[in-house]
Coordinates of C-alpha atoms and ligand atoms in Angstrom, one line a residue:
X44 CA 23.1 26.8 80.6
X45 CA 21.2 26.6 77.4
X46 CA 18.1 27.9 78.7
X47 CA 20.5 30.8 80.1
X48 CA 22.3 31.8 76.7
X49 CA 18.8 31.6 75.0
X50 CA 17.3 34.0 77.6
X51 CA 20.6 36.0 77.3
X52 CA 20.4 36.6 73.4
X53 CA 16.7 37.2 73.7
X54 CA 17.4 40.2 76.0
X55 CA 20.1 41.5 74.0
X56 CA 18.0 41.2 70.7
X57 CA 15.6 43.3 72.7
X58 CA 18.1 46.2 73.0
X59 CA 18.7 46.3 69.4
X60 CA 22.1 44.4 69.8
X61 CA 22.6 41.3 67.3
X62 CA 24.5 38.1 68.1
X63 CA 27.1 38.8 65.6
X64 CA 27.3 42.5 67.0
X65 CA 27.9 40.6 70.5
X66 CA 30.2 38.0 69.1
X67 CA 32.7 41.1 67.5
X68 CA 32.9 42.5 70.8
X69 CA 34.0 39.3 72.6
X70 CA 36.7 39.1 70.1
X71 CA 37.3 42.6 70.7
X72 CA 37.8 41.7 74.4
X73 CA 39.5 38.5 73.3
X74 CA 41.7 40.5 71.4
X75 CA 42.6 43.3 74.3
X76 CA 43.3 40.6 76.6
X77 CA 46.1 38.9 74.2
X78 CA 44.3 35.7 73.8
X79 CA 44.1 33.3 70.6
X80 CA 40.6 33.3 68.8
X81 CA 39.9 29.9 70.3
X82 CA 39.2 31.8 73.2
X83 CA 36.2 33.9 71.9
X84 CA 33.7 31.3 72.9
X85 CA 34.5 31.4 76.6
X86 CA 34.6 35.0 76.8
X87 CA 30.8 35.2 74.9
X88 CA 30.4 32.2 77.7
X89 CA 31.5 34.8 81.0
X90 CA 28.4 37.3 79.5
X91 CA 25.8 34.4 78.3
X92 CA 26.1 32.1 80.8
X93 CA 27.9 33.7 83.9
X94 CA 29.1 30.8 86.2
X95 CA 29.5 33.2 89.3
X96 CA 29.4 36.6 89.4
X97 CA 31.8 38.0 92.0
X98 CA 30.5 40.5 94.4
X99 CA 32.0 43.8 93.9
X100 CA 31.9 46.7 96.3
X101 CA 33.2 50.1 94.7
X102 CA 34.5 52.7 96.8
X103 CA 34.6 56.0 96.2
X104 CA 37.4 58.7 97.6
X105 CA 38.9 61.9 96.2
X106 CA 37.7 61.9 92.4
X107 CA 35.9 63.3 90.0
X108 CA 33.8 60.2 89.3
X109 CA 34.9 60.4 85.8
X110 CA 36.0 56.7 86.0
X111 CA 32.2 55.9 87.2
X112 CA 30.9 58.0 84.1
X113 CA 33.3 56.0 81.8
X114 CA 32.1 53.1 82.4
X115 CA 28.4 53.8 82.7
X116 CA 28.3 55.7 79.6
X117 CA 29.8 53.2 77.4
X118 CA 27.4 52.0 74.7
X119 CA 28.5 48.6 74.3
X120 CA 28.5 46.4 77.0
X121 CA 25.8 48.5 78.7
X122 CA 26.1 49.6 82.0
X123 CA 22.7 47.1 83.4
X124 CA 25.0 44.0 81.4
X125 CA 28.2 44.4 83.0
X126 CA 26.8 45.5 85.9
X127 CA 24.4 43.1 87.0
X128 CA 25.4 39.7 84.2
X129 CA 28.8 39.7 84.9
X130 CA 29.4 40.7 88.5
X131 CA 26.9 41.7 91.8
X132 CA 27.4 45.1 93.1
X133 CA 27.0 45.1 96.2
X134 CA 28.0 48.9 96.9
X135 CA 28.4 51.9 94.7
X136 CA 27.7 55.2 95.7
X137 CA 27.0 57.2 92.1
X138 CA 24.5 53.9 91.4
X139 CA 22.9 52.2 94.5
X140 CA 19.0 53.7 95.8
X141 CA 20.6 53.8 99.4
X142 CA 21.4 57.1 101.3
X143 CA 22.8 58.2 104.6
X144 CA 22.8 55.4 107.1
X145 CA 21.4 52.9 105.0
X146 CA 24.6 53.5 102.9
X147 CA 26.8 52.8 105.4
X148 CA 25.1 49.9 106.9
X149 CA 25.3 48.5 103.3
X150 CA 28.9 48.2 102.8
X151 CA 29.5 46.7 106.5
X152 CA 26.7 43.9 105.7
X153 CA 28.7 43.7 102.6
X154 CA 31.9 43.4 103.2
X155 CA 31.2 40.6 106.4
X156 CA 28.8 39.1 104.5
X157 CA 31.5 38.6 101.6
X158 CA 35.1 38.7 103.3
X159 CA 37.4 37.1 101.2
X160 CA 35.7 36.7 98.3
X161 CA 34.6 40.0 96.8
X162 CA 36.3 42.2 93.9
X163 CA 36.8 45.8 95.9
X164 CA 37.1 48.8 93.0
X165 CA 38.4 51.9 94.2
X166 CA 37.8 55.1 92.6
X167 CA 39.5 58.0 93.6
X168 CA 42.9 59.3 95.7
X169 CA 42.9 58.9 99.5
X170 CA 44.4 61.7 102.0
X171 CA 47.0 60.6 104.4
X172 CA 48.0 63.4 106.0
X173 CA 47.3 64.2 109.7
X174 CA 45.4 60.7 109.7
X175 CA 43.7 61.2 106.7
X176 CA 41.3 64.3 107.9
X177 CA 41.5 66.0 104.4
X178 CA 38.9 63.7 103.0
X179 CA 35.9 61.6 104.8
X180 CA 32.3 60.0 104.1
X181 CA 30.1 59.8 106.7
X182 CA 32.4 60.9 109.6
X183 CA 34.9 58.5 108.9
X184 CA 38.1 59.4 106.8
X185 CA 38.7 57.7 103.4
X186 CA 42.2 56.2 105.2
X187 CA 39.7 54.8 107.8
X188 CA 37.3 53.4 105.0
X189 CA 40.1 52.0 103.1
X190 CA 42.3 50.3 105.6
X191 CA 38.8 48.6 107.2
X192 CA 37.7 47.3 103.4
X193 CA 40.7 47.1 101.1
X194 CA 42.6 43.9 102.4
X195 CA 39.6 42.0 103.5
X196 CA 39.0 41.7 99.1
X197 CA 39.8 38.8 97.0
X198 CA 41.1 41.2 94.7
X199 CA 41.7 45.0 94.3
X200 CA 41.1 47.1 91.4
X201 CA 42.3 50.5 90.8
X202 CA 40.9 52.6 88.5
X203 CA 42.1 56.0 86.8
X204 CA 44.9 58.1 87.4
X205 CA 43.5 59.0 91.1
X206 CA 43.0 55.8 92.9
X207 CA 47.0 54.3 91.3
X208 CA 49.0 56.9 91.6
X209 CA 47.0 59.9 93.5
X210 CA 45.7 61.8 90.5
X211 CA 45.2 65.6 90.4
X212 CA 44.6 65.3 94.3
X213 CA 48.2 64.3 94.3
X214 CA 49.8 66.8 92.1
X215 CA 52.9 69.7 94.1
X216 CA 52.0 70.9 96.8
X217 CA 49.8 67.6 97.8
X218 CA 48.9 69.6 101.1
X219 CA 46.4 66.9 102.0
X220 CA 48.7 63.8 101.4
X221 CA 46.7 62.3 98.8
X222 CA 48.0 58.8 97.5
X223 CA 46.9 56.1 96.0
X224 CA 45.5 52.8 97.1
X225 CA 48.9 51.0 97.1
X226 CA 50.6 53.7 98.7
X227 CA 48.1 54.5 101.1
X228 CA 47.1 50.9 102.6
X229 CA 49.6 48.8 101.6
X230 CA 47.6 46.3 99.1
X231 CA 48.9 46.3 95.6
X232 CA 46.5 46.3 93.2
X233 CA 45.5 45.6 89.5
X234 CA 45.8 49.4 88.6
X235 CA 44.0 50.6 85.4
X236 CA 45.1 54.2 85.3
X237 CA 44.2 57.0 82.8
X238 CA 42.2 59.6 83.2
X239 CA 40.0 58.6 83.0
X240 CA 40.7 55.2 82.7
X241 CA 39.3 53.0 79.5
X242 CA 36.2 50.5 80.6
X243 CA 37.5 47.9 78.3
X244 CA 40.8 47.6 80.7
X245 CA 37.9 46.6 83.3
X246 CA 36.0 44.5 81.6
X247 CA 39.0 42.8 80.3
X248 CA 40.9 42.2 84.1
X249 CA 36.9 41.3 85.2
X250 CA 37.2 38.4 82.4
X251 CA 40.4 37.0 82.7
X252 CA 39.6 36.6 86.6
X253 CA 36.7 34.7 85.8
X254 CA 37.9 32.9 83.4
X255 CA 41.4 32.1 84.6
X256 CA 40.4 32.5 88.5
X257 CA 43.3 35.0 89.0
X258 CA 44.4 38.7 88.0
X259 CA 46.5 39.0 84.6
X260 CA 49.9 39.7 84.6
X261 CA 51.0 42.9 85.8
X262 CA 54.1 45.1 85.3
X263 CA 56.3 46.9 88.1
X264 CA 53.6 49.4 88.6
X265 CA 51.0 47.1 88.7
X266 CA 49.2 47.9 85.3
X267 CA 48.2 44.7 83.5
X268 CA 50.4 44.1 80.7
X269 CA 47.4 43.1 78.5
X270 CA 46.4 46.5 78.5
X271 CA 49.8 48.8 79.5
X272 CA 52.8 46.3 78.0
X273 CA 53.6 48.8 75.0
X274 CA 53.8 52.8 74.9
X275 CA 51.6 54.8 72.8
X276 CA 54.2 55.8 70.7
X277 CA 55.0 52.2 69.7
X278 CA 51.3 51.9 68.5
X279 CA 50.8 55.5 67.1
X280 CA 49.6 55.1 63.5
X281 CA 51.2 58.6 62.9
X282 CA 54.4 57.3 63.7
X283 CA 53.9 53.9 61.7
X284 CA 52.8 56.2 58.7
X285 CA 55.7 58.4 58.7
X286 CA 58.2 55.6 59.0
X287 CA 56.7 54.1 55.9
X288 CA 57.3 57.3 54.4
X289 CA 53.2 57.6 53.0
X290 CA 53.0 60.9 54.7
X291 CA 56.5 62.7 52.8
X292 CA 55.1 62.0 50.1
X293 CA 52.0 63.5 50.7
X294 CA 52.5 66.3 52.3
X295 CA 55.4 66.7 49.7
X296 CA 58.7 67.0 51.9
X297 CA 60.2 65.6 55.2
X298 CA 59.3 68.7 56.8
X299 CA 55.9 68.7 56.4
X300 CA 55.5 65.3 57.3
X301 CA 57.4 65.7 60.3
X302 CA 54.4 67.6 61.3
X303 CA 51.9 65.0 61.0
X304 CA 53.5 63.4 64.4
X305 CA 52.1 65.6 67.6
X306 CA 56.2 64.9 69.5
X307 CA 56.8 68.9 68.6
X308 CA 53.2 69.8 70.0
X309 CA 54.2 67.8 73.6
X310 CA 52.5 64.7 73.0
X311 CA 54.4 62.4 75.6
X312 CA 53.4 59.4 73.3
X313 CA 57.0 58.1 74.3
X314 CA 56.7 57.9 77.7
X315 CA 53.5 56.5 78.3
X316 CA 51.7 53.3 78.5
X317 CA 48.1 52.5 77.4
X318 CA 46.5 50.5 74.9
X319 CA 44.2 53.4 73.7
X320 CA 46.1 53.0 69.9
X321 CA 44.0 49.6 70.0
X322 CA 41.7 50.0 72.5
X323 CA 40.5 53.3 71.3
X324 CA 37.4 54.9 73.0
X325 CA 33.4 55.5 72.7
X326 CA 33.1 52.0 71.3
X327 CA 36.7 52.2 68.7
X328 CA 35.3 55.5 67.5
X329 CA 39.3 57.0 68.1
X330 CA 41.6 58.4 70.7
X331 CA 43.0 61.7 71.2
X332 CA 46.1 61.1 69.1
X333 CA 44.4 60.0 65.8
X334 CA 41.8 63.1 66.6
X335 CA 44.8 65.2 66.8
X336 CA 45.4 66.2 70.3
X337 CA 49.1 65.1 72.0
X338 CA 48.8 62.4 74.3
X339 CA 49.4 64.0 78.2
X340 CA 50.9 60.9 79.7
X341 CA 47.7 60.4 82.1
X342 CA 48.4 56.8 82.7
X343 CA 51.7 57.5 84.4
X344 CA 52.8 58.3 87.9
X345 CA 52.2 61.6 88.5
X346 CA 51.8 62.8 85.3
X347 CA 50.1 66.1 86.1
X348 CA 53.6 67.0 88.0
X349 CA 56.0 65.1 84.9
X350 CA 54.2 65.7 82.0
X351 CA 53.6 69.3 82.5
X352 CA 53.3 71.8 80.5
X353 CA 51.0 69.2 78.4
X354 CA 52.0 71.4 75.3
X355 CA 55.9 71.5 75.2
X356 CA 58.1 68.4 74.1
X357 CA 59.8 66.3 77.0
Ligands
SF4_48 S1 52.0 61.6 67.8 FE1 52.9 61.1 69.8 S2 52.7 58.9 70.0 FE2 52.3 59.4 67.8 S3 54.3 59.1 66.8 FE3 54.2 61.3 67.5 S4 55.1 61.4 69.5 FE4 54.7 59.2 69.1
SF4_49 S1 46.3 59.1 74.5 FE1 47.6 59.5 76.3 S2 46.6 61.1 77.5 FE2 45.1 60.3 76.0 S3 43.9 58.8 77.1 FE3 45.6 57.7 76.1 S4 47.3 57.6 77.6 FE4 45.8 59.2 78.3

């Protein structure tokens, strides 16, 4: 274990990432997961010194790959650490050196070789209508592909707006059925939506199954209440500042303050549910709200259909 953690620092060090840079991110993590601080040392412990690493095999279906991007673009942990420290991917299609056949023969070795016991990711809506024909990969429909993998997983993991609730994919008219993985096979589950969705939400629900052996606490649409317990309007600093009144008097009158909150520019704060007040993106730099652009809902059910138009108040 020792000789583990020591190598473990040493390759961080070597990346220009210090200790007590790594140990504000587990309590960053700690923090996003709801834990007490006594729990900081066993997060650091899933990245140092990682018991298991659960095999994961990420499929990919109607998307943009935004979700992929997310995640392999965020600084901090970096892609290669989450990637291959705290899990074994077994299949990805933006990532893996296999093509064509060898793809394919890839995720069947993968998923007999691991039944029961590996984390499936989905990525992306899948189309259901006339048996799924409005979408395949190699020949075989995304239905196909989903129903075969999906409930031979330990656990399920949907991320963005896509693979939850159907996405853009599907938004009126729908004409190829698009749904998402609960919908579509049957299998609830953990669904990170957002679009796309935050990396932190995955590296948090990756943790707490690690470290607890089971999926956190979900709500009735199975979003984990860690991450999607409060709406963004109950963590908006622009509405905590107006309600302590800083911004009347600084902008001089109620009127002008009033304008400080996006509600009047559509922001559908109020309706949604995301930790990105907290959570906040590209490492905490800030979220669309504090940069000044209305939230659009894009962790709800079919929000590009019920939050529409983005720009006019519910
Ligand atoms: S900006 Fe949006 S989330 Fe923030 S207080 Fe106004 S309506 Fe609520
Ligand atoms: S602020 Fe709203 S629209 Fe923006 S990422 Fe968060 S939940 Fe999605």
């Amino acid at each position: 274990m020792e000789k583990e953690q020591k190598e473990f620092y040493e390759k961080l060090e070597s990346k220009g990432v210090s200790r007590r840079a790594f140990m504000k991110y587990c309590t960053f993590v700690t923090t996003t997961l709801g834990l007490s601080s006594s729990f900081v040392p066993k997060v650091a412990e899933v990245f140092a010194a990682p018991k298991k690493r659960p095999p994961v095999v990420w499929l990919h279906f109607g998307e943009c790959t935004g979700c992929s991007e997310a995640m392999l673009r965020s600084t901090y942990p970096y892609p290669d650490d989450l990637v291959l420290e705290i899990l074994s991917v077994e299949y990805h299609e933006t990532i893996m050196a296999a093509a064509g056949q060898q793809a394919e023969d890839n995720l069947h070795a993968a998923v007999k070789k691991y039944k029961d016991k590996f984390v499936c990711v989905v990525e992306g809506a899948i189309a259901t209508k006339d048996n799924g024909i409005y979408g395949r990969i190699g020949g075989r429909t995304f239905l196909e592909i989903a129903r075969e993998v999906v409930p031979k997983a330990a656990a399920v993991i949907a991320i963005g707006n896509c693979a939850t609730f159907g996405g853009i994919q599907a938004a009126k008219p729908n004409p190829g059925g698009y749904k998402g993985v609960s919908d579509a096979v049957g299998v609830q589950p953990v669904n990170l939506p957002g679009c796309p969705y935050n990396p932190i939400n995955l590296v948090g629900t990756v943790v707490n199954y690690i470290l607890m052996g089971k999926v956190p606490a979900l709500d009735a649409y199975g979003r984990p209440l860690f991450a999607y317990g409060k709406t963004i309007h109950d963590q908006c600093p622009r509405r905590s500042h107006f309600e302590l009144g800083e911004f009347v008097t600084e902008f001089g009158s109620e009127e002008a303050a009033l304008g400080y909150c996006l509600y009047e520019m559509g922001c559908k704060g109020p309706e949604t549910y995301n930790n990105c007040p907290v959570a906040k993106y590209n490492d905490g730099t800030n979220w669309p709200v504090e940069a000044g652009h209305p939230c659009i809902g894009c962790s709800e059910p079919g929000f590009w259909d019920n939050m529409t138009p983005f720009f006019e108040p519910l």
